[in-house]
Coordinates of C-alpha atoms and ligand atoms in Angstrom, one line a residue:
Chain A
M6 CA 55.0 153.6 22.3
S7 CA 57.4 154.8 24.9
L8 CA 58.0 158.5 25.2
I9 CA 61.7 157.9 25.5
E10 CA 63.7 154.9 24.6
V11 CA 67.5 154.9 25.3
E12 CA 69.6 152.1 24.1
D13 CA 73.3 151.6 25.1
L14 CA 74.1 155.2 26.0
W15 CA 77.7 156.2 26.5
V16 CA 79.0 159.7 27.4
R17 CA 82.7 160.1 27.2
F18 CA 85.1 162.9 28.1
P19 CA 88.7 163.1 27.0
T20 CA 90.8 164.2 30.0
R21 CA 94.5 164.5 30.7
T22 CA 94.7 161.0 32.0
G23 CA 92.7 159.3 29.2
V24 CA 89.1 159.0 28.2
F25 CA 86.6 159.2 31.2
D26 CA 83.4 157.4 30.7
A27 CA 80.7 159.3 32.6
V28 CA 77.9 157.1 31.4
R29 CA 78.5 153.5 30.4
G30 CA 76.0 151.6 28.4
V31 CA 72.7 152.8 30.0
S32 CA 69.4 151.5 28.5
F33 CA 65.9 152.4 29.7
S34 CA 62.6 153.5 28.5
L35 CA 60.1 156.0 29.8
G36 CA 56.3 155.9 29.6
R37 CA 53.7 158.2 31.0
E38 CA 55.1 157.7 34.4
R39 CA 57.4 159.2 37.1
L40 CA 60.8 157.6 36.7
G41 CA 63.3 158.3 39.4
I42 CA 67.1 158.3 38.9
V43 CA 69.1 158.1 42.1
G44 CA 72.8 157.4 42.7
E45 CA 75.8 159.0 44.2
S46 CA 77.4 162.2 43.2
G47 CA 79.3 161.8 39.9
S48 CA 77.5 158.6 39.0
G49 CA 76.2 160.1 35.7
K50 CA 72.7 161.1 36.4
S51 CA 72.9 164.7 35.0
M52 CA 74.9 163.5 32.0
T53 CA 72.2 160.9 31.2
G54 CA 69.5 163.7 31.3
R55 CA 71.6 166.1 29.3
A56 CA 72.4 163.5 26.6
I57 CA 68.7 163.0 25.9
L58 CA 68.6 166.7 24.9
R59 CA 72.0 166.5 23.2
L60 CA 73.3 169.1 25.7
I61 CA 76.7 167.5 26.3
R62 CA 79.3 170.2 25.7
P63 CA 82.3 169.3 23.5
P64 CA 84.8 167.7 23.9
G65 CA 82.3 165.4 25.6
K66 CA 80.8 162.8 23.2
V67 CA 77.5 160.9 23.2
E68 CA 77.2 157.5 21.7
A69 CA 74.1 155.2 21.6
T70 CA 72.4 152.7 19.5
H71 CA 69.5 155.1 19.6
I72 CA 67.9 157.7 21.8
A73 CA 64.3 157.9 20.6
V74 CA 61.8 160.6 21.6
E75 CA 58.3 159.5 20.7
G76 CA 59.8 157.2 18.1
D77 CA 62.2 159.8 16.5
D78 CA 65.9 159.2 16.9
I79 CA 67.4 162.4 18.2
L80 CA 70.9 161.3 17.2
K81 CA 69.8 161.7 13.6
M82 CA 68.3 165.1 14.0
S83 CA 69.7 168.5 12.8
E84 CA 70.5 171.1 15.4
R85 CA 67.4 173.0 14.2
Q86 CA 65.2 170.0 14.8
M87 CA 66.8 169.6 18.2
R88 CA 65.9 173.1 19.1
D89 CA 62.2 172.3 18.5
V90 CA 62.5 169.1 20.6
R91 CA 64.0 171.1 23.4
G92 CA 61.5 173.9 23.2
Q93 CA 58.3 171.9 22.8
R94 CA 58.6 168.2 23.4
I95 CA 61.1 167.8 26.2
S96 CA 61.8 170.4 28.9
M97 CA 64.7 170.1 31.4
I98 CA 65.0 171.7 34.8
M99 CA 68.7 172.0 35.2
Q100 CA 70.5 171.3 38.5
D101 CA 71.9 174.8 38.5
P102 CA 68.8 177.0 38.2
K103 CA 70.3 180.4 38.4
F104 CA 73.0 179.4 35.9
S105 CA 70.3 178.6 33.4
L106 CA 68.4 181.9 33.8
N107 CA 69.6 185.0 31.9
P108 CA 71.3 187.2 34.5
V109 CA 70.6 190.5 32.7
M110 CA 66.9 190.0 32.0
T111 CA 64.2 190.4 34.6
V112 CA 62.4 187.2 35.8
G113 CA 59.1 188.5 34.4
D114 CA 60.5 189.3 30.9
Q115 CA 62.1 185.8 30.7
I116 CA 58.9 184.0 31.6
I117 CA 56.8 186.2 29.3
E118 CA 59.3 185.5 26.5
A119 CA 59.1 181.7 27.1
Y120 CA 55.4 181.9 27.1
T121 CA 55.3 184.0 23.9
Q122 CA 57.6 181.5 22.1
A123 CA 55.5 178.5 23.2
H124 CA 52.1 180.0 22.3
G125 CA 53.0 182.2 19.4
S126 CA 51.4 185.2 20.9
R127 CA 51.9 187.7 23.8
A128 CA 48.2 187.8 24.6
N129 CA 47.6 186.9 28.3
A130 CA 51.3 186.3 28.7
R131 CA 51.4 188.6 31.8
E132 CA 48.5 187.1 33.5
K133 CA 49.7 183.6 32.7
T134 CA 53.1 184.4 34.1
L135 CA 51.6 185.6 37.4
E136 CA 49.5 182.5 37.5
M137 CA 52.6 180.3 37.0
L138 CA 54.5 182.1 39.7
D139 CA 51.5 181.7 42.0
A140 CA 51.3 178.0 41.2
V141 CA 54.9 177.4 42.4
A142 CA 54.0 179.3 45.6
I143 CA 56.0 182.5 44.9
R144 CA 54.6 185.2 47.2
D145 CA 55.0 188.7 46.0
A146 CA 54.8 187.7 42.3
E147 CA 54.7 191.3 41.1
R148 CA 58.0 192.2 42.7
V149 CA 59.6 189.0 41.6
M150 CA 58.6 189.8 38.0
R151 CA 60.6 193.0 38.1
A152 CA 63.6 191.4 39.8
Y153 CA 66.7 189.9 38.4
P154 CA 67.8 186.2 39.0
H155 CA 70.6 187.2 41.5
E156 CA 68.0 188.8 43.6
M157 CA 66.2 185.6 44.2
S158 CA 66.7 183.1 47.1
G159 CA 68.0 179.6 46.2
G160 CA 64.5 178.1 46.3
M161 CA 62.9 181.0 44.4
G162 CA 65.3 180.5 41.5
Q163 CA 64.5 176.8 41.5
R164 CA 60.8 177.5 41.4
I165 CA 61.1 180.1 38.6
M166 CA 62.9 177.5 36.5
I167 CA 60.1 175.0 37.2
A168 CA 57.5 177.5 36.2
M169 CA 59.3 178.3 32.9
M170 CA 59.8 174.6 32.0
M171 CA 56.1 173.8 32.3
I172 CA 55.0 176.6 30.0
P173 CA 55.4 174.7 26.7
N174 CA 53.4 171.8 28.0
P175 CA 56.1 169.2 27.1
S176 CA 55.5 165.5 26.7
V177 CA 58.5 164.8 28.8
L178 CA 60.0 166.7 31.7
I179 CA 63.5 166.0 32.9
A180 CA 63.9 167.4 36.4
D181 CA 67.4 167.4 37.7
E182 CA 67.3 167.9 41.5
P183 CA 64.3 170.2 41.1
T184 CA 63.4 170.5 44.7
S185 CA 66.8 170.3 46.5
A186 CA 66.6 173.9 47.6
L187 CA 63.0 174.0 48.7
D188 CA 61.6 173.7 52.2
V189 CA 59.4 170.7 52.7
S190 CA 56.1 172.5 52.4
V191 CA 56.9 174.3 49.2
Q192 CA 58.5 171.1 48.0
T193 CA 55.1 169.4 48.5
Q194 CA 53.3 172.0 46.4
V195 CA 55.8 171.8 43.6
L196 CA 55.7 168.0 43.5
R197 CA 51.9 168.1 43.4
I198 CA 52.1 170.2 40.2
M199 CA 54.4 167.7 38.6
D200 CA 52.3 164.8 39.9
R201 CA 49.3 166.3 38.1
L202 CA 51.1 166.8 34.9
V203 CA 51.8 163.1 34.8
S204 CA 48.4 161.8 36.0
E205 CA 46.2 164.3 34.2
R206 CA 48.1 165.2 31.1
G207 CA 50.0 162.0 30.6
M208 CA 53.4 163.6 30.7
G209 CA 56.5 161.5 31.3
L210 CA 58.8 162.6 34.1
I211 CA 62.4 161.8 34.7
F212 CA 63.1 162.8 38.3
I213 CA 66.7 163.0 39.3
S214 CA 67.3 163.2 43.0
H215 CA 69.5 162.4 45.9
D216 CA 66.5 162.1 48.2
L217 CA 65.7 158.4 48.4
N218 CA 62.7 158.8 50.7
L219 CA 61.2 161.4 48.4
V220 CA 61.8 159.3 45.2
S221 CA 60.4 156.3 47.0
A222 CA 57.2 158.2 47.9
F223 CA 56.8 160.2 44.7
C224 CA 58.0 158.0 41.8
D225 CA 56.7 154.9 40.1
R226 CA 60.0 153.3 39.2
V227 CA 63.6 153.9 40.1
L228 CA 66.9 153.5 38.3
I229 CA 69.9 153.3 40.7
M230 CA 73.1 154.5 39.1
Y231 CA 76.7 153.8 40.1
A232 CA 79.8 154.8 38.3
G233 CA 78.0 155.5 35.0
R234 CA 75.8 152.3 35.0
V235 CA 72.4 151.3 36.1
V236 CA 73.1 148.8 38.9
E237 CA 69.6 148.1 39.9
T238 CA 66.0 149.0 39.0
C239 CA 62.9 148.6 41.1
R240 CA 59.4 149.8 41.9
A241 CA 59.7 153.0 43.8
D242 CA 57.6 151.9 46.7
R243 CA 59.9 148.9 47.1
L244 CA 63.1 151.0 47.1
H245 CA 63.5 150.3 50.8
E246 CA 63.7 146.6 50.0
A247 CA 66.4 147.1 47.4
E248 CA 69.1 144.5 47.4
H249 CA 72.2 145.8 45.8
P250 CA 74.7 146.6 48.5
Y251 CA 75.2 150.0 47.0
T252 CA 71.5 150.8 47.3
R253 CA 71.4 149.4 50.8
G254 CA 74.5 151.6 51.7
L255 CA 72.7 154.7 50.4
L256 CA 69.6 153.9 52.5
N257 CA 71.7 153.4 55.6
S258 CA 73.6 156.6 55.3
L259 CA 70.5 158.8 55.8
P260 CA 70.1 160.7 59.0
R261 CA 66.7 160.1 60.6
L262 CA 64.6 162.4 62.7
D263 CA 63.0 159.5 64.5
A264 CA 66.2 157.5 65.1
P265 CA 69.1 159.7 66.1
R266 CA 72.6 158.3 65.8
R267 CA 76.0 159.7 66.8
R268 CA 77.7 158.9 63.5
L269 CA 76.2 158.3 60.1
E270 CA 77.1 155.1 58.2
V271 CA 79.4 155.7 55.3
L272 CA 79.3 153.7 52.1
K273 CA 82.1 151.2 51.7
R274 CA 82.6 151.0 48.0
D275 CA 83.4 147.7 46.4
P276 CA 85.3 147.8 43.1
A277 CA 83.2 144.9 41.8
W278 CA 80.1 147.2 41.7
S279 CA 81.4 149.0 38.6
D280 CA 82.4 145.9 36.7
P281 CA 79.4 144.1 35.1
G282 CA 77.2 145.6 32.4
S283 CA 74.2 147.8 33.0
V284 CA 70.9 146.5 34.1
R285 CA 68.0 147.3 31.7
G286 CA 65.6 149.9 33.0
S287 CA 62.6 149.2 30.9
S288 CA 59.2 148.8 32.4
Chain B
M4 CA 80.5 182.8 76.0
N5 CA 78.6 183.5 72.8
A6 CA 80.4 183.0 69.5
I7 CA 77.7 184.8 67.7
G8 CA 75.2 187.4 68.9
V9 CA 72.5 188.9 66.7
E10 CA 70.1 191.5 68.0
N11 CA 67.2 193.2 66.2
L12 CA 68.7 192.6 62.9
N13 CA 66.9 194.1 59.9
V14 CA 68.0 193.7 56.3
W15 CA 66.4 195.2 53.3
F16 CA 67.0 195.4 49.6
G17 CA 65.9 197.9 47.0
K18 CA 63.7 201.0 47.5
G19 CA 60.3 202.4 46.8
R20 CA 57.8 199.9 45.6
D21 CA 60.7 197.4 45.1
R22 CA 61.8 197.6 48.7
N23 CA 62.0 194.2 50.2
Q24 CA 62.4 193.7 53.9
A25 CA 64.3 190.4 53.8
V26 CA 65.0 190.1 57.5
S27 CA 62.8 191.7 60.3
D28 CA 63.9 192.2 63.8
V29 CA 65.8 188.9 64.2
S30 CA 67.6 188.1 67.4
F31 CA 69.5 184.9 68.4
A32 CA 72.7 183.8 70.1
V33 CA 75.0 180.9 69.4
R34 CA 77.4 179.7 72.2
T35 CA 81.0 178.9 71.4
G36 CA 81.1 175.3 70.3
E37 CA 77.4 175.0 69.7
S38 CA 75.7 174.1 66.4
F39 CA 72.6 176.1 65.7
G40 CA 70.1 175.4 62.9
L41 CA 68.1 177.8 60.8
V42 CA 65.1 176.3 59.0
G43 CA 62.0 177.7 57.4
E44 CA 60.2 178.8 54.3
S45 CA 62.0 179.4 51.1
G46 CA 62.7 183.1 50.7
S47 CA 62.3 183.7 54.5
G48 CA 65.8 185.3 54.9
K49 CA 68.0 182.4 56.1
S50 CA 70.8 183.0 53.6
T51 CA 70.5 186.7 54.0
I52 CA 71.2 186.4 57.8
L53 CA 74.4 184.5 57.0
R54 CA 75.4 186.9 54.3
A55 CA 74.8 189.8 56.7
I56 CA 77.2 188.3 59.2
T57 CA 79.9 187.9 56.5
G58 CA 79.4 191.5 55.4
L59 CA 77.7 190.7 52.1
V60 CA 74.5 192.8 52.3
P61 CA 74.5 196.5 51.7
S62 CA 71.8 197.8 54.0
W63 CA 71.1 196.5 57.5
S64 CA 70.4 197.8 61.0
G65 CA 70.7 196.2 64.5
R66 CA 73.6 194.6 66.2
M67 CA 75.8 191.7 65.2
E68 CA 78.7 190.4 67.4
I69 CA 81.4 187.8 66.9
A70 CA 83.0 186.6 70.1
G71 CA 81.6 189.7 71.9
I72 CA 83.0 192.2 69.4
A73 CA 80.4 194.3 67.5
L74 CA 80.6 194.1 63.7
G75 CA 80.7 197.4 61.7
K76 CA 80.4 198.0 58.0
A77 CA 83.6 196.4 56.7
R78 CA 85.1 193.0 57.6
S79 CA 88.9 192.5 58.1
R80 CA 91.0 189.7 56.9
Q81 CA 91.2 188.5 60.5
F82 CA 87.4 188.2 60.4
Y83 CA 87.6 185.8 57.5
K84 CA 90.2 183.7 59.4
T85 CA 87.6 183.4 62.2
V86 CA 84.4 183.1 60.2
Q87 CA 84.0 181.2 56.9
M88 CA 80.8 180.6 54.9
V89 CA 79.8 177.8 52.6
F90 CA 77.4 179.2 50.1
Q91 CA 74.1 177.7 49.0
D92 CA 74.9 177.9 45.3
P93 CA 78.0 175.8 44.4
Y94 CA 77.8 177.0 40.8
A95 CA 78.0 180.6 41.5
S96 CA 80.6 180.4 44.3
L97 CA 83.5 179.0 42.3
H98 CA 85.3 181.0 39.7
P99 CA 84.8 179.2 36.3
R100 CA 88.4 179.6 35.1
H101 CA 90.2 178.6 38.3
S102 CA 91.1 175.0 38.9
V103 CA 90.5 173.3 42.2
D104 CA 94.3 173.7 42.9
Q105 CA 94.1 177.5 42.3
V106 CA 91.0 177.9 44.4
L107 CA 92.4 176.1 47.4
G108 CA 96.0 177.4 46.9
E109 CA 94.8 181.0 46.9
A110 CA 92.7 180.6 50.0
L111 CA 95.6 179.1 51.8
K112 CA 98.2 181.7 50.7
L113 CA 95.8 184.5 51.6
H114 CA 95.8 183.3 55.1
G115 CA 99.6 182.9 55.3
F116 CA 100.0 179.2 55.1
R117 CA 103.3 177.9 53.8
D118 CA 102.8 174.2 53.4
V119 CA 100.2 174.8 50.7
D120 CA 100.9 171.6 48.7
Q121 CA 100.3 169.2 51.6
R122 CA 97.4 171.2 52.8
I123 CA 95.6 171.0 49.5
E124 CA 96.0 167.3 49.5
R125 CA 94.8 167.0 53.0
L126 CA 91.7 169.2 52.3
L127 CA 90.8 167.2 49.2
K128 CA 91.0 164.0 51.2
D129 CA 88.9 165.5 54.0
V130 CA 86.1 166.3 51.7
G131 CA 86.3 162.9 49.9
L132 CA 87.8 164.0 46.6
G133 CA 90.8 162.1 45.3
P134 CA 94.0 163.7 44.0
A135 CA 92.7 163.3 40.5
F136 CA 90.4 166.3 41.1
R137 CA 93.1 168.7 42.0
F138 CA 93.6 170.1 38.5
R139 CA 90.0 170.0 37.3
Y140 CA 88.0 173.1 36.5
P141 CA 84.4 173.6 37.9
H142 CA 82.7 172.7 34.6
Q143 CA 84.5 169.3 34.8
L144 CA 82.9 168.5 38.2
S145 CA 79.4 167.3 39.0
G146 CA 77.2 169.4 41.3
G147 CA 78.2 167.5 44.4
Q148 CA 81.9 167.6 43.6
R149 CA 81.7 171.3 43.3
Q150 CA 80.1 171.7 46.7
R151 CA 82.9 169.6 48.2
V152 CA 85.5 172.0 46.8
A153 CA 83.5 174.9 48.3
I154 CA 83.6 173.2 51.7
A155 CA 87.3 172.5 51.4
R156 CA 87.9 176.2 50.6
A157 CA 85.9 177.2 53.7
L158 CA 87.9 174.8 55.8
A159 CA 91.3 176.1 54.4
P160 CA 91.9 179.0 56.9
E161 CA 91.0 176.7 59.8
P162 CA 88.1 179.0 61.0
D163 CA 86.5 178.9 64.4
I164 CA 83.0 179.6 63.1
L165 CA 81.5 178.1 60.0
L166 CA 78.3 179.4 58.5
L167 CA 76.9 176.6 56.4
D168 CA 74.1 177.4 53.9
E169 CA 72.6 174.2 52.7
P170 CA 76.0 172.5 52.7
T171 CA 74.8 169.1 51.7
S172 CA 71.6 169.7 49.7
A173 CA 73.6 169.2 46.4
L174 CA 75.2 166.1 47.7
D175 CA 74.1 162.5 47.5
V176 CA 73.3 160.8 50.8
S177 CA 76.6 158.9 51.0
V178 CA 78.7 161.9 50.5
Q179 CA 76.4 163.8 52.8
A180 CA 77.1 161.3 55.5
E181 CA 80.9 161.7 54.9
I182 CA 80.7 165.5 55.1
L183 CA 78.4 165.5 58.1
N184 CA 80.7 163.1 59.9
L185 CA 83.7 165.3 58.9
L186 CA 81.9 168.4 60.3
T187 CA 81.0 166.5 63.5
D188 CA 84.7 165.5 64.0
L189 CA 86.0 169.0 63.3
R190 CA 83.7 170.4 65.8
A191 CA 84.6 167.8 68.4
E192 CA 88.4 168.2 67.8
N193 CA 88.6 172.0 67.5
G194 CA 85.5 173.3 69.3
L195 CA 84.1 174.9 66.2
T196 CA 80.8 176.8 66.2
Y197 CA 78.3 176.2 63.4
V198 CA 75.3 177.9 62.1
M199 CA 73.6 175.6 59.6
V200 CA 70.8 176.4 57.2
S201 CA 69.0 173.4 55.8
H202 CA 65.6 172.4 54.6
D203 CA 66.3 168.9 55.6
L204 CA 65.1 168.6 59.2
A205 CA 66.8 165.2 59.7
V206 CA 70.1 166.8 58.9
I207 CA 69.4 169.6 61.4
G208 CA 68.4 167.1 63.9
H209 CA 71.6 165.2 63.4
M210 CA 73.9 168.2 63.5
C211 CA 72.4 170.8 65.8
E212 CA 71.4 171.3 69.4
R213 CA 69.0 174.1 68.9
L214 CA 67.3 175.7 65.9
A215 CA 65.2 178.7 64.9
V216 CA 62.3 178.4 62.5
M217 CA 61.8 181.3 60.0
Q218 CA 58.9 182.6 58.0
A219 CA 58.7 185.8 56.0
G220 CA 61.8 187.4 57.4
R221 CA 61.1 186.6 61.1
I222 CA 62.0 184.0 63.6
V223 CA 58.7 182.5 64.6
E224 CA 60.0 180.0 67.0
E225 CA 63.3 178.9 68.7
M226 CA 63.4 175.3 69.8
T227 CA 65.6 172.4 70.9
V228 CA 66.3 169.5 68.6
E229 CA 64.5 167.3 71.2
D230 CA 61.4 169.3 70.8
M231 CA 61.6 169.1 67.0
R232 CA 62.0 165.3 67.1
A233 CA 59.0 165.0 69.3
L234 CA 57.1 167.4 67.0
R235 CA 56.5 169.7 70.0
S236 CA 55.7 173.1 68.8
T237 CA 53.4 176.0 69.7
E238 CA 53.5 177.8 66.3
P239 CA 51.2 176.8 63.5
Y240 CA 53.9 177.4 60.8
T241 CA 56.3 175.2 62.6
K242 CA 53.7 172.5 63.1
Q243 CA 53.0 172.6 59.4
L244 CA 56.7 172.3 58.5
L245 CA 57.3 169.4 60.9
E246 CA 54.2 167.6 59.5
S247 CA 55.3 168.0 55.9
S248 CA 58.7 166.6 56.8
L249 CA 57.1 163.3 57.5
G250 CA 57.0 162.6 53.8
Y251 CA 55.2 163.2 50.5
T252 CA 51.9 161.5 50.0
R253 CA 50.3 161.2 46.6
E254 CA 46.8 162.5 46.0
T255 CA 45.7 159.4 44.1
Ligands
LIG27 N1 83.8 168.2 31.1 C1 84.0 167.1 31.8 N2 85.3 166.5 31.8 C2 85.5 165.4 32.5 N3 84.7 164.8 33.3 C3 83.5 165.4 33.5 C4 83.1 166.5 32.7 N4 81.8 166.8 33.0 C5 81.4 165.9 33.9 N5 82.4 165.0 34.2 C6 82.3 163.9 35.1 O1 81.3 163.0 34.7 C7 80.8 162.4 35.9 C8 79.2 162.3 35.9 O2 78.8 163.7 36.1 P1 77.2 164.0 36.4 O3 77.2 165.5 36.4 O4 76.4 163.2 35.5 O5 77.1 163.5 37.9 P2 75.8 163.4 38.7 O6 75.4 161.9 38.9 O7 74.7 164.3 38.2 O8 76.3 163.9 40.1 P3 75.7 165.0 41.2 O9 74.7 164.2 42.0 O10 76.9 165.4 42.0 O11 75.1 166.1 40.4 C9 81.4 163.1 37.1 O12 82.3 162.2 37.7 C10 82.0 164.3 36.5 O13 83.2 164.6 37.3
LIG28 N1 70.7 190.6 46.3 C1 69.4 190.7 46.5 N2 68.7 191.7 46.0 C2 67.3 191.8 46.2 N3 66.6 191.0 47.0 C3 67.3 189.9 47.5 C4 68.7 189.7 47.3 N4 69.1 188.6 48.0 C5 67.9 188.1 48.5 N5 66.9 188.9 48.3 C6 65.5 188.7 48.8 O1 65.5 188.5 50.2 C7 64.5 187.5 50.6 C8 65.2 186.5 51.4 O2 66.1 185.7 50.6 P1 67.1 184.6 51.2 O3 68.0 184.2 50.1 O4 67.7 185.1 52.5 O5 66.0 183.4 51.5 P2 66.3 182.0 52.1 O6 65.5 181.9 53.4 O7 67.7 181.7 52.1 O8 65.5 181.1 51.0 P3 65.9 179.7 50.3 O9 65.5 178.6 51.3 O10 65.0 179.6 49.1 O11 67.3 179.7 49.9 C9 63.9 187.0 49.3 O12 62.7 187.7 49.1 C10 64.8 187.5 48.2 O13 64.2 187.8 47.0
LIG29 MG1 74.0 166.1 38.7
LIG30 MG1 68.9 180.4 50.9

């Protein structure tokens, strides 16, 4: 059984100028694998992730044939059941880490609370918290525990979120740009942790990122989104051979250390890319 | 002439056992029209240096100069007409209840521009957002769209010096290419000076002539972009950073 099964997902927002479809008929499944989602800004990556956790704020609306989590359709669940899904079965690292931390509670108290909730007891919570912070390469963990979120650097906030989301030992982790604020060496350490959760504990990972090279090296499969649809899907290690002109355009717009250029290539969008239906992203 | 001069800068937060020396004895200079990169470990003090220049840290010592004039405690309005900063966190830097139109309109009015309407349209176009975005609020924008609004706001007063803190890390690569090209053009046309923080060494390589590598509050090495491209470095930390930038390799 797939960990997640999404069938014909739509996310719609009413706006002044009519209904805006942020996600348009996306279908995919997730196994015990690393599934990358790439695509340009505004293409619906975050909304796809949030819809799986029913975290689309009104007036936004989610429609789908089904969104199954280990076989259970979350569209049929009560808000109470959803809270258990969010706490225990699926964790999401939000794109805006500091925004998702409580600004008036110290970092340490927040992680300890998350740990206590997940394990039903406070025993060892402090040691575990220090261990978690160490795992995400935070130096100075004692000071960080006493600090507030606004006192953290961009990359520290991101790592604290990652540490918190791994505490409940979820079956699925949705990571929305989890390493965009990390320097490459810390990034490598954090990716190793996620990598192990997939290969050793059989977790399923949805990895949303702009970094095509990273997704290509790190993930198993990739969905490429454009204007709310999946336009192409491929094996991650074949991403550089992708055929859709949009994917090719994305690849060509990357600056390269080994091949300097005066100007970067800019994507020339073709209205035809947004027309046909979504490609299925099942393995 | 130097656009920016920083000498023996120290910045610290908190006191007692919570005292944190975020920047230690940092010195560097950026010539007018130059683009200078700051890279290094997460938490090493890169953002703090930019915030110190813009007057956003409470306790510092050392010397900071803009166009040869030493900076004191407070910053004047004229300072913000010369120096603008794009913040790392596009979520925190936009007021949640101000529409894009208000954000840009206020920045323009504050600096005495009259033709606000045309300028807003122009700014949105420059950062690749259509006119449809003008009346949206931050929560109606994706991460990358917010960052583009933040860049437009920094460009509004037509500054000479731009401090860019991870300006494109929230952007997809095609928008990144548009923004980097825009920044390249602006610099060529108006002789702007940039200090750019990024963890993406390819972006630094594309945009800058020189860079400083930071670790734990200190500059461990200053180098040219040619040296970086050739992976020529004397410092072990820099070497490690350059090697990890070659890409992720799986364990299995
Ligand atoms: N409340 C809202 N009202 C109207 N449109 C919205 C709202 N929230 C999001 N959108 C739009 O939905 C689209 C998809 O947004 P989403 O956040 O999923 O993009 P994304 O692919 O994650 O982009 P990024 O890479 O920039 O984070 C965007 O065009 C955004 O402007
Ligand atoms: N307002 C603050 N109060 C207390 N400490 C702070 C504050 N802002 C930053 N710091 C501390 O200063 C140090 C340097 O942070 P800074 O944000 O400059 O790092 P950075 O190099 O920009 O890292 P990143 O790449 O993760 O953004 C960190 O230890 C951080 O915890
Ligand atoms: Mg997003
Ligand atoms: Mg920073």
